[in-house]
PDB file of C-alpha atoms in Angstrom:
ATOM      1  CA  MET A   1      -3.684  22.460   2.867  1.00 89.00           C
ATOM      2  CA  ARG A   2      -3.358  21.893  -0.836  1.00 93.00           C
ATOM      3  CA  ILE A   3      -1.236  18.624  -1.672  1.00 94.00           C
ATOM      4  CA  SER A   4       0.297  18.341  -5.274  1.00 95.00           C
ATOM      5  CA  LEU A   5       1.191  14.834  -6.025  1.00 96.00           C
ATOM      6  CA  GLY A   6       2.024  12.646  -9.027  1.00 96.00           C
ATOM      7  CA  CYS A   7       4.482  10.490 -10.804  1.00 97.00           C
ATOM      8  CA  ARG A   8       6.532   9.972 -14.049  1.00 97.00           C
ATOM      9  CA  LEU A   9       7.741   6.658 -15.179  1.00 98.00           C
ATOM     10  CA  ASP A  10       9.845   6.491 -18.521  1.00 98.00           C
ATOM     11  CA  PHE A  11       9.890   3.190 -20.200  1.00 98.00           C
ATOM     12  CA  LYS A  12      11.893   1.782 -23.506  1.00 98.00           C
ATOM     13  CA  PHE A  13       9.874  -0.974 -25.314  1.00 98.00           C
ATOM     14  CA  PRO A  14      11.580  -3.006 -28.116  1.00 97.00           C
ATOM     15  CA  LYS A  15       8.054  -3.680 -29.564  1.00 98.00           C
ATOM     16  CA  SER A  16       4.292  -2.761 -28.884  1.00 98.00           C
ATOM     17  CA  THR A  17       3.228  -3.790 -25.325  1.00 98.00           C
ATOM     18  CA  PRO A  18       0.167  -3.937 -23.442  1.00 98.00           C
ATOM     19  CA  ILE A  19       0.138  -2.397 -20.110  1.00 98.00           C
ATOM     20  CA  ILE A  20      -2.129  -2.164 -17.073  1.00 98.00           C
ATOM     21  CA  ALA A  21      -1.296   0.662 -14.807  1.00 98.00           C
ATOM     22  CA  MET A  22      -2.856   1.523 -11.481  1.00 98.00           C
ATOM     23  CA  LEU A  23      -1.509   5.071 -10.696  1.00 97.00           C
ATOM     24  CA  ASN A  24      -4.332   7.561  -9.860  1.00 96.00           C
ATOM     25  CA  VAL A  25      -5.585   8.155  -6.391  1.00 96.00           C
ATOM     26  CA  ASP A  26      -8.655   6.087  -5.266  1.00 95.00           C
ATOM     27  CA  ALA A  27     -12.083   7.434  -5.617  1.00 90.00           C
ATOM     28  CA  THR A  28     -12.239   7.830  -1.589  1.00 87.00           C
ATOM     29  CA  HIS A  29     -10.406  11.142  -2.191  1.00 87.00           C
ATOM     30  CA  TYR A  30     -12.363  12.563  -4.856  1.00 84.00           C
ATOM     31  CA  CYS A  31     -14.418  14.967  -2.572  1.00 84.00           C
ATOM     32  CA  ASP A  32     -10.858  16.443  -1.676  1.00 85.00           C
ATOM     33  CA  LEU A  33     -10.176  16.798  -5.223  1.00 86.00           C
ATOM     34  CA  GLU A  34      -8.809  20.162  -6.593  1.00 91.00           C
ATOM     35  CA  GLN A  35      -7.264  19.028 -10.089  1.00 92.00           C
ATOM     36  CA  LEU A  36      -7.941  15.518 -11.533  1.00 91.00           C
ATOM     37  CA  ASP A  37      -4.868  13.202 -11.653  1.00 94.00           C
ATOM     38  CA  PHE A  38      -5.576  12.184 -15.005  1.00 95.00           C
ATOM     39  CA  LEU A  39      -3.108   9.636 -16.536  1.00 97.00           C
ATOM     40  CA  THR A  40      -1.221  10.961 -19.656  1.00 98.00           C
ATOM     41  CA  THR A  41       1.269   9.320 -21.881  1.00 98.00           C
ATOM     42  CA  THR A  42       3.900  10.458 -24.228  1.00 98.00           C
ATOM     43  CA  PRO A  43       3.503   9.634 -27.160  1.00 98.00           C
ATOM     44  CA  CYS A  44      -0.402   9.942 -26.610  1.00 98.00           C
ATOM     45  CA  VAL A  45      -2.212   6.620 -26.815  1.00 98.00           C
ATOM     46  CA  PRO A  46      -5.871   5.581 -26.204  1.00 98.00           C
ATOM     47  CA  ILE A  47      -6.734   4.604 -22.629  1.00 98.00           C
ATOM     48  CA  GLU A  48      -9.493   2.449 -21.380  1.00 98.00           C
ATOM     49  CA  SER A  49     -10.200   2.596 -17.913  1.00 96.00           C
ATOM     50  CA  TYR A  50     -11.865   0.007 -15.571  1.00 97.00           C
ATOM     51  CA  LYS A  51     -12.566  -1.086 -11.880  1.00 96.00           C
ATOM     52  CA  ASP A  52     -11.071  -4.575 -10.896  1.00 97.00           C
ATOM     53  CA  VAL A  53     -12.267  -6.948  -8.555  1.00 95.00           C
ATOM     54  CA  PHE A  54     -11.522  -4.923  -5.399  1.00 96.00           C
ATOM     55  CA  GLY A  55     -12.652  -1.509  -6.906  1.00 95.00           C
ATOM     56  CA  ASN A  56      -9.392  -0.240  -7.853  1.00 97.00           C
ATOM     57  CA  TRP A  57      -9.247   2.131 -10.623  1.00 96.00           C
ATOM     58  CA  CYS A  58      -7.104   0.580 -13.407  1.00 98.00           C
ATOM     59  CA  SER A  59      -6.109   1.890 -16.872  1.00 98.00           C
ATOM     60  CA  ARG A  60      -5.468  -0.199 -19.836  1.00 98.00           C
ATOM     61  CA  LEU A  61      -3.488   0.752 -22.892  1.00 98.00           C
ATOM     62  CA  THR A  62      -0.615  -0.443 -25.479  1.00 98.00           C
ATOM     63  CA  ALA A  63       2.682   1.316 -25.277  1.00 98.00           C
ATOM     64  CA  PRO A  64       4.215   1.597 -28.961  1.00 98.00           C
ATOM     65  CA  ALA A  65       7.957   0.459 -29.212  1.00 98.00           C
ATOM     66  CA  GLY A  66      10.433   3.196 -28.250  1.00 98.00           C
ATOM     67  CA  ALA A  67      10.614   5.625 -25.863  1.00 98.00           C
ATOM     68  CA  PHE A  68       7.208   5.716 -23.473  1.00 98.00           C
ATOM     69  CA  ARG A  69       6.320   7.933 -20.811  1.00 98.00           C
ATOM     70  CA  MET A  70       3.399   7.592 -18.363  1.00 98.00           C
ATOM     71  CA  ALA A  71       2.606  10.229 -15.976  1.00 98.00           C
ATOM     72  CA  THR A  72      -0.051  11.772 -13.512  1.00 97.00           C
ATOM     73  CA  GLN A  73      -0.363  15.471 -11.525  1.00 96.00           C
ATOM     74  CA  GLY A  74      -3.069  16.148  -9.291  1.00 95.00           C
ATOM     75  CA  ILE A  75      -4.064  18.505  -6.528  1.00 95.00           C
ATOM     76  CA  PHE A  76      -5.991  17.415  -3.528  1.00 94.00           C
ATOM     77  CA  VAL A  77      -7.080  19.041  -0.154  1.00 91.00           C
ATOM     78  CA  ASP A  78      -5.984  17.493   2.821  1.00 89.00           C
ATOM     79  CA  HIS A  79      -7.376  18.206   6.525  1.00 87.00           C
ATOM     80  CA  GLY A  80      -3.854  17.993   7.650  1.00 88.00           C
ATOM     81  CA  LYS A  81      -4.736  15.222  10.474  1.00 91.00           C
ATOM     82  CA  LYS A  82      -2.954  12.161  11.254  1.00 94.00           C
ATOM     83  CA  ASP A  83      -4.258   8.715  10.504  1.00 95.00           C
ATOM     84  CA  ARG A  84      -7.049   7.816  12.915  1.00 95.00           C
ATOM     85  CA  PHE A  85      -6.539   6.263  16.143  1.00 96.00           C
ATOM     86  CA  PHE A  86      -8.824   4.487  18.312  1.00 97.00           C
ATOM     87  CA  PRO A  87      -7.327   2.071  20.903  1.00 97.00           C
ATOM     88  CA  ALA A  88     -10.643   0.980  22.007  1.00 98.00           C
ATOM     89  CA  ALA A  89     -11.269  -0.934  18.544  1.00 98.00           C
ATOM     90  CA  TYR A  90     -12.228  -4.212  19.311  1.00 98.00           C
ATOM     91  CA  GLN A  91     -11.491  -7.523  17.335  1.00 98.00           C
ATOM     92  CA  HIS A  92     -14.544  -9.278  15.773  1.00 98.00           C
ATOM     93  CA  SER A  93     -15.096 -13.405  16.170  1.00 98.00           C
ATOM     94  CA  VAL A  94     -14.558 -14.984  12.591  1.00 98.00           C
ATOM     95  CA  GLN A  95     -18.321 -15.817  12.884  1.00 98.00           C
ATOM     96  CA  ASP A  96     -19.334 -12.093  13.312  1.00 98.00           C
ATOM     97  CA  LEU A  97     -17.251 -10.761  10.455  1.00 98.00           C
ATOM     98  CA  PRO A  98     -18.868  -9.553   7.032  1.00 98.00           C
ATOM     99  CA  SER A  99     -18.757 -11.844   4.325  1.00 98.00           C
ATOM    100  CA  ASP A 100     -16.719  -9.559   2.183  1.00 97.00           C
ATOM    101  CA  ALA A 101     -13.896  -9.368   4.726  1.00 98.00           C
ATOM    102  CA  LEU A 102     -13.305 -12.931   5.058  1.00 98.00           C
ATOM    103  CA  VAL A 103     -11.074 -13.013   1.910  1.00 98.00           C
ATOM    104  CA  PHE A 104      -8.459 -10.937   3.795  1.00 98.00           C
ATOM    105  CA  LEU A 105      -8.204 -13.829   6.716  1.00 98.00           C
ATOM    106  CA  LEU A 106      -6.800 -16.061   3.772  1.00 98.00           C
ATOM    107  CA  GLY A 107      -3.152 -16.824   2.821  1.00 98.00           C
ATOM    108  CA  SER A 108      -2.074 -15.143  -0.631  1.00 98.00           C
ATOM    109  CA  ARG A 109       0.889 -15.001  -2.935  1.00 97.00           C
ATOM    110  CA  TYR A 110       3.194 -12.791  -0.560  1.00 98.00           C
ATOM    111  CA  CYS A 111       1.276 -13.411   2.837  1.00 98.00           C
ATOM    112  CA  ASP A 112       2.112 -17.183   3.563  1.00 98.00           C
ATOM    113  CA  THR A 113       0.160 -17.576   6.767  1.00 98.00           C
ATOM    114  CA  ASP A 114       0.433 -21.496   6.626  1.00 97.00           C
ATOM    115  CA  LEU A 115       4.245 -21.075   7.335  1.00 98.00           C
ATOM    116  CA  LEU A 116       3.698 -18.301  10.053  1.00 98.00           C
ATOM    117  CA  SER A 117       0.466 -19.398  11.936  1.00 98.00           C
ATOM    118  CA  GLN A 118       2.471 -21.261  14.955  1.00 97.00           C
ATOM    119  CA  GLU A 119       4.932 -18.324  15.376  1.00 98.00           C
ATOM    120  CA  SER A 120       2.072 -15.720  15.302  1.00 98.00           C
ATOM    121  CA  TRP A 121       0.497 -17.356  18.140  1.00 98.00           C
ATOM    122  CA  ARG A 122       3.742 -17.910  20.146  1.00 98.00           C
ATOM    123  CA  LEU A 123       4.448 -13.967  19.766  1.00 98.00           C
ATOM    124  CA  PHE A 124       0.913 -12.640  19.995  1.00 98.00           C
ATOM    125  CA  GLY A 125      -1.329 -15.088  21.537  1.00 97.00           C
ATOM    126  CA  GLU A 126      -1.088 -13.774  25.055  1.00 97.00           C
ATOM    127  CA  THR A 127      -1.536  -9.985  23.521  1.00 98.00           C
ATOM    128  CA  LYS A 128      -4.801  -8.002  24.299  1.00 98.00           C
ATOM    129  CA  THR A 129      -7.392  -8.454  21.690  1.00 98.00           C
ATOM    130  CA  GLY A 130      -7.991  -5.675  18.918  1.00 98.00           C
ATOM    131  CA  TRP A 131      -6.347  -2.557  18.326  1.00 98.00           C
ATOM    132  CA  ALA A 132      -3.608  -3.556  21.106  1.00 98.00           C
ATOM    133  CA  ARG A 133      -2.845  -6.727  19.359  1.00 98.00           C
ATOM    134  CA  VAL A 134      -2.544  -5.093  15.732  1.00 98.00           C
ATOM    135  CA  GLN A 135      -0.232  -2.458  17.526  1.00 98.00           C
ATOM    136  CA  ALA A 136       1.951  -5.114  19.286  1.00 98.00           C
ATOM    137  CA  ILE A 137       2.300  -6.877  15.811  1.00 98.00           C
ATOM    138  CA  CYS A 138       3.371  -3.707  14.131  1.00 98.00           C
ATOM    139  CA  ASP A 139       5.753  -2.797  16.982  1.00 98.00           C
ATOM    140  CA  TYR A 140       7.413  -6.140  16.491  1.00 98.00           C
ATOM    141  CA  VAL A 141       7.854  -6.093  12.525  1.00 98.00           C
ATOM    142  CA  HIS A 142       9.067  -2.510  12.925  1.00 98.00           C
ATOM    143  CA  GLN A 143      11.835  -3.431  15.261  1.00 98.00           C
ATOM    144  CA  GLN A 144      12.713  -7.019  13.738  1.00 97.00           C
ATOM    145  CA  VAL A 145      12.770  -5.775  10.040  1.00 98.00           C
ATOM    146  CA  THR A 146      15.564  -3.636   8.673  1.00 97.00           C
ATOM    147  CA  PHE A 147      14.480  -1.277   6.111  1.00 96.00           C
ATOM    148  CA  GLY A 148      16.607  -0.284   2.941  1.00 93.00           C
ATOM    149  CA  TYR A 149      16.072  -0.052  -0.659  1.00 91.00           C
ATOM    150  CA  GLU A 150      19.077  -2.181  -1.425  1.00 93.00           C
ATOM    151  CA  HIS A 151      16.969  -5.065   0.416  1.00 95.00           C
ATOM    152  CA  ALA A 152      14.289  -4.916  -2.323  1.00 94.00           C
ATOM    153  CA  ARG A 153      13.454  -8.182  -4.037  1.00 96.00           C
ATOM    154  CA  ALA A 154      10.134  -8.781  -5.858  1.00 94.00           C
ATOM    155  CA  THR A 155       9.840 -12.473  -5.035  1.00 97.00           C
ATOM    156  CA  ARG A 156      10.161 -11.995  -1.100  1.00 98.00           C
ATOM    157  CA  THR A 157       7.441 -13.614   1.180  1.00 98.00           C
ATOM    158  CA  ALA A 158       6.303 -12.691   4.469  1.00 98.00           C
ATOM    159  CA  SER A 159       8.126 -15.690   5.940  1.00 98.00           C
ATOM    160  CA  GLU A 160      11.417 -14.874   4.241  1.00 98.00           C
ATOM    161  CA  THR A 161      10.950 -11.328   5.312  1.00 98.00           C
ATOM    162  CA  LEU A 162      10.815 -12.669   8.977  1.00 98.00           C
ATOM    163  CA  THR A 163      13.963 -15.058   8.420  1.00 98.00           C
ATOM    164  CA  GLU A 164      15.990 -12.735   6.371  1.00 98.00           C
ATOM    165  CA  GLY A 165      14.896  -9.639   8.879  1.00 98.00           C
ATOM    166  CA  ARG A 166      15.141  -7.193   6.087  1.00 98.00           C
ATOM    167  CA  GLY A 167      12.999  -5.358   3.328  1.00 97.00           C
ATOM    168  CA  VAL A 168      11.476  -2.388   2.113  1.00 97.00           C
ATOM    169  CA  CYS A 169       7.889  -1.161   3.234  1.00 97.00           C
ATOM    170  CA  ARG A 170       5.889  -3.764   1.185  1.00 98.00           C
ATOM    171  CA  ASP A 171       7.594  -6.516   3.099  1.00 98.00           C
ATOM    172  CA  PHE A 172       6.915  -4.809   6.333  1.00 98.00           C
ATOM    173  CA  THR A 173       3.369  -4.651   5.446  1.00 98.00           C
ATOM    174  CA  HIS A 174       3.136  -8.302   4.018  1.00 98.00           C
ATOM    175  CA  LEU A 175       4.587  -9.597   7.247  1.00 98.00           C
ATOM    176  CA  ALA A 176       2.373  -7.418   9.567  1.00 98.00           C
ATOM    177  CA  ILE A 177      -0.946  -8.549   7.520  1.00 98.00           C
ATOM    178  CA  SER A 178       0.373 -12.304   7.641  1.00 98.00           C
ATOM    179  CA  PHE A 179       0.431 -12.086  11.344  1.00 98.00           C
ATOM    180  CA  CYS A 180      -2.992 -10.279  11.725  1.00 98.00           C
ATOM    181  CA  ARG A 181      -4.646 -13.152   9.463  1.00 98.00           C
ATOM    182  CA  CYS A 182      -3.059 -15.565  11.569  1.00 98.00           C
ATOM    183  CA  MET A 183      -4.595 -14.090  14.749  1.00 98.00           C
ATOM    184  CA  ASN A 184      -7.958 -13.958  12.869  1.00 98.00           C
ATOM    185  CA  ILE A 185      -7.915 -10.481  11.838  1.00 98.00           C
ATOM    186  CA  PRO A 186      -8.719  -9.346   8.386  1.00 98.00           C
ATOM    187  CA  ALA A 187      -5.833  -7.319   6.944  1.00 98.00           C
ATOM    188  CA  ARG A 188      -5.510  -6.048   3.470  1.00 98.00           C
ATOM    189  CA  TYR A 189      -2.638  -4.581   1.663  1.00 98.00           C
ATOM    190  CA  CYS A 190      -2.733  -0.739   0.398  1.00 98.00           C
ATOM    191  CA  THR A 191      -0.446   1.256  -1.784  1.00 98.00           C
ATOM    192  CA  GLY A 192      -0.273   4.874  -2.595  1.00 97.00           C
ATOM    193  CA  TYR A 193       1.536   8.173  -1.823  1.00 96.00           C
ATOM    194  CA  LEU A 194       2.754   9.056   1.563  1.00 95.00           C
ATOM    195  CA  SER A 195       3.956  12.417   2.202  1.00 91.00           C
ATOM    196  CA  ASP A 196       6.792  13.674   4.410  1.00 90.00           C
ATOM    197  CA  ILE A 197       4.724  16.675   5.856  1.00 86.00           C
ATOM    198  CA  GLY A 198       5.476  17.088   9.482  1.00 84.00           C
ATOM    199  CA  GLU A 199       8.280  14.523   9.487  1.00 84.00           C
ATOM    200  CA  PRO A 200      12.138  15.635  10.637  1.00 84.00           C
ATOM    201  CA  GLU A 201      14.351  16.419   7.870  1.00 80.00           C
ATOM    202  CA  PRO A 202      16.224  15.376   5.893  1.00 79.00           C
ATOM    203  CA  HIS A 203      13.596  13.687   3.957  1.00 77.00           C
ATOM    204  CA  THR A 204      14.543  10.688   1.611  1.00 77.00           C
ATOM    205  CA  PRO A 205      13.637  10.890  -2.183  1.00 77.00           C
ATOM    206  CA  CYS A 206       9.956  10.384  -2.495  1.00 84.00           C
ATOM    207  CA  ASP A 207       8.347   6.879  -3.710  1.00 89.00           C
ATOM    208  CA  PHE A 208       5.142   5.169  -3.424  1.00 95.00           C
ATOM    209  CA  ALA A 209       4.459   3.587  -0.223  1.00 97.00           C
ATOM    210  CA  ALA A 210       2.809   0.552   0.999  1.00 98.00           C
ATOM    211  CA  TRP A 211       0.698   0.048   4.352  1.00 98.00           C
ATOM    212  CA  MET A 212      -2.354  -2.085   5.766  1.00 98.00           C
ATOM    213  CA  GLU A 213      -5.846  -1.559   6.730  1.00 98.00           C
ATOM    214  CA  VAL A 214      -7.212  -4.121   9.507  1.00 98.00           C
ATOM    215  CA  PHE A 215     -11.024  -4.730  10.407  1.00 98.00           C
ATOM    216  CA  LEU A 216     -11.660  -3.735  13.912  1.00 98.00           C
ATOM    217  CA  ALA A 217     -15.081  -2.523  15.406  1.00 98.00           C
ATOM    218  CA  ASN A 218     -16.868  -2.550  12.290  1.00 98.00           C
ATOM    219  CA  ARG A 219     -14.617  -0.610   9.981  1.00 98.00           C
ATOM    220  CA  TRP A 220     -11.133  -0.508   8.311  1.00 98.00           C
ATOM    221  CA  TRP A 221      -8.303   1.036   9.975  1.00 98.00           C
ATOM    222  CA  ILE A 222      -4.723   2.404   8.686  1.00 98.00           C
ATOM    223  CA  PHE A 223      -1.446   0.649  10.226  1.00 98.00           C
ATOM    224  CA  ASP A 224       1.719   1.300   8.951  1.00 98.00           C
ATOM    225  CA  PRO A 225       4.366  -1.041  10.159  1.00 98.00           C
ATOM    226  CA  ARG A 226       7.397   0.286   8.199  1.00 97.00           C
ATOM    227  CA  ASN A 227       6.872   3.572   9.788  1.00 96.00           C
ATOM    228  CA  ASN A 228       5.040   2.645  12.903  1.00 97.00           C
ATOM    229  CA  GLN A 229       3.375   6.107  13.380  1.00 94.00           C
ATOM    230  CA  ARG A 230       0.363   8.055  12.253  1.00 95.00           C
ATOM    231  CA  ARG A 231       1.299  10.453   9.369  1.00 94.00           C
ATOM    232  CA  ILE A 232      -0.348  13.246   7.396  1.00 93.00           C
ATOM    233  CA  ALA A 233      -1.152  13.211   3.860  1.00 93.00           C
ATOM    234  CA  ARG A 234      -1.577   9.631   2.910  1.00 95.00           C
ATOM    235  CA  PHE A 235      -3.609   8.959  -0.406  1.00 95.00           C
ATOM    236  CA  LEU A 236      -4.544   5.473  -1.343  1.00 97.00           C
ATOM    237  CA  ILE A 237      -3.969   4.018  -4.860  1.00 97.00           C
ATOM    238  CA  GLY A 238      -5.386   0.481  -4.487  1.00 97.00           C
ATOM    239  CA  ARG A 239      -5.967  -2.235  -2.211  1.00 98.00           C
ATOM    240  CA  GLY A 240      -5.660  -6.004  -2.404  1.00 98.00           C
ATOM    241  CA  ARG A 241      -4.615  -9.164  -0.558  1.00 98.00           C
ATOM    242  CA  ASP A 242      -1.110  -8.170  -1.091  1.00 98.00           C
ATOM    243  CA  ALA A 243       1.529  -6.519  -3.783  1.00 98.00           C
ATOM    244  CA  ALA A 244       0.450  -8.975  -6.439  1.00 98.00           C
ATOM    245  CA  ASP A 245      -3.049  -7.547  -6.492  1.00 98.00           C
ATOM    246  CA  VAL A 246      -1.876  -3.876  -6.756  1.00 97.00           C
ATOM    247  CA  PRO A 247       0.909  -3.724  -9.163  1.00 96.00           C
ATOM    248  CA  LEU A 248       1.267  -0.043 -10.085  1.00 96.00           C
ATOM    249  CA  THR A 249       2.267  -1.048 -13.779  1.00 97.00           C
ATOM    250  CA  GLN A 250       1.722  -4.577 -15.029  1.00 97.00           C
ATOM    251  CA  THR A 251       3.419  -4.740 -18.411  1.00 97.00           C
ATOM    252  CA  PHE A 252       2.837  -7.830 -20.684  1.00 98.00           C
ATOM    253  CA  GLY A 253       6.336  -7.615 -22.237  1.00 97.00           C
ATOM    254  CA  GLU A 254      10.155  -6.747 -22.286  1.00 97.00           C
ATOM    255  CA  ASN A 255      10.917  -3.277 -21.188  1.00 96.00           C
ATOM    256  CA  THR A 256      13.359  -1.173 -19.301  1.00 97.00           C
ATOM    257  CA  LEU A 257      12.162   1.254 -16.765  1.00 95.00           C
ATOM    258  CA  GLY A 258      14.536   4.344 -16.805  1.00 92.00           C
ATOM    259  CA  ASN A 259      13.341   7.539 -15.169  1.00 91.00           C
ATOM    260  CA  PHE A 260      10.751   7.279 -11.938  1.00 93.00           C
ATOM    261  CA  GLU A 261       9.896  10.283 -10.216  1.00 96.00           C
ATOM    262  CA  VAL A 262       7.024  10.544  -7.397  1.00 96.00           C
ATOM    263  CA  TRP A 263       5.966  13.505  -5.401  1.00 95.00           C
ATOM    264  CA  THR A 264       3.900  14.611  -2.668  1.00 93.00           C
ATOM    265  CA  GLU A 265       4.315  18.049  -1.373  1.00 91.00           C
ATOM    266  CA  ILE A 266       2.321  21.188  -0.178  1.00 90.00           C
ATOM    267  CA  SER A 267       1.283  23.100  -3.175  1.00 86.00           C
ATOM    268  CA  ASN A 268       0.835  27.164  -2.940  1.00 74.00           C
TER     269      ASN A 268
END
């Protein structure tokens, strides 16, 4: 099926302001590309693109004073299958992990593993290793944390999510990532588009989503502690240690975000 996806973000800037934007679908989806999701701006300004240390595609630009819009719109062909499922995936010993996975065992800005290690081993130390342990972590986070946009807070860490028992998708993801890392399972933060295709109605307004990838059986696998189920039409934008590594927009000055639209829908 053909999936139309994109976003529109309307800002107001009191003065000329540099921006780094991460709004394009990751290159892993380019083989499914029908219409490239170019980043456009109104008014039009020069855009310089580069890859960051995690391989994410970033756009560097400067917004003029006044109203400013950034937008993308692309069409991708999706196979219509749900996230891959492989319950036999085994956990590696730390000494057998590839070197580039080791950074995803460490604590980070929002994944305060030093505060969660003892609780992680208490909760999951007796679970079967590998896929079953990661699923047990996702089940626990999904059950213990209450979702609500009114609970959003940009500074909330994983340990605070556990204590408060509430948050948005990034908080679910940070907590599950932290538990995995405490259990010596590499886990990385992902952000992107997630459709409601195949989900019962009514659908909530579309937004960007967060999930995680864990390293088991020599590859990375998608897990989604917020929804705790495999989904259709998930499109990655960026990966990192946590949300601090993949801000959709990083503005270097005062601004106001007004209109914000995200869509992921079947295209005829």
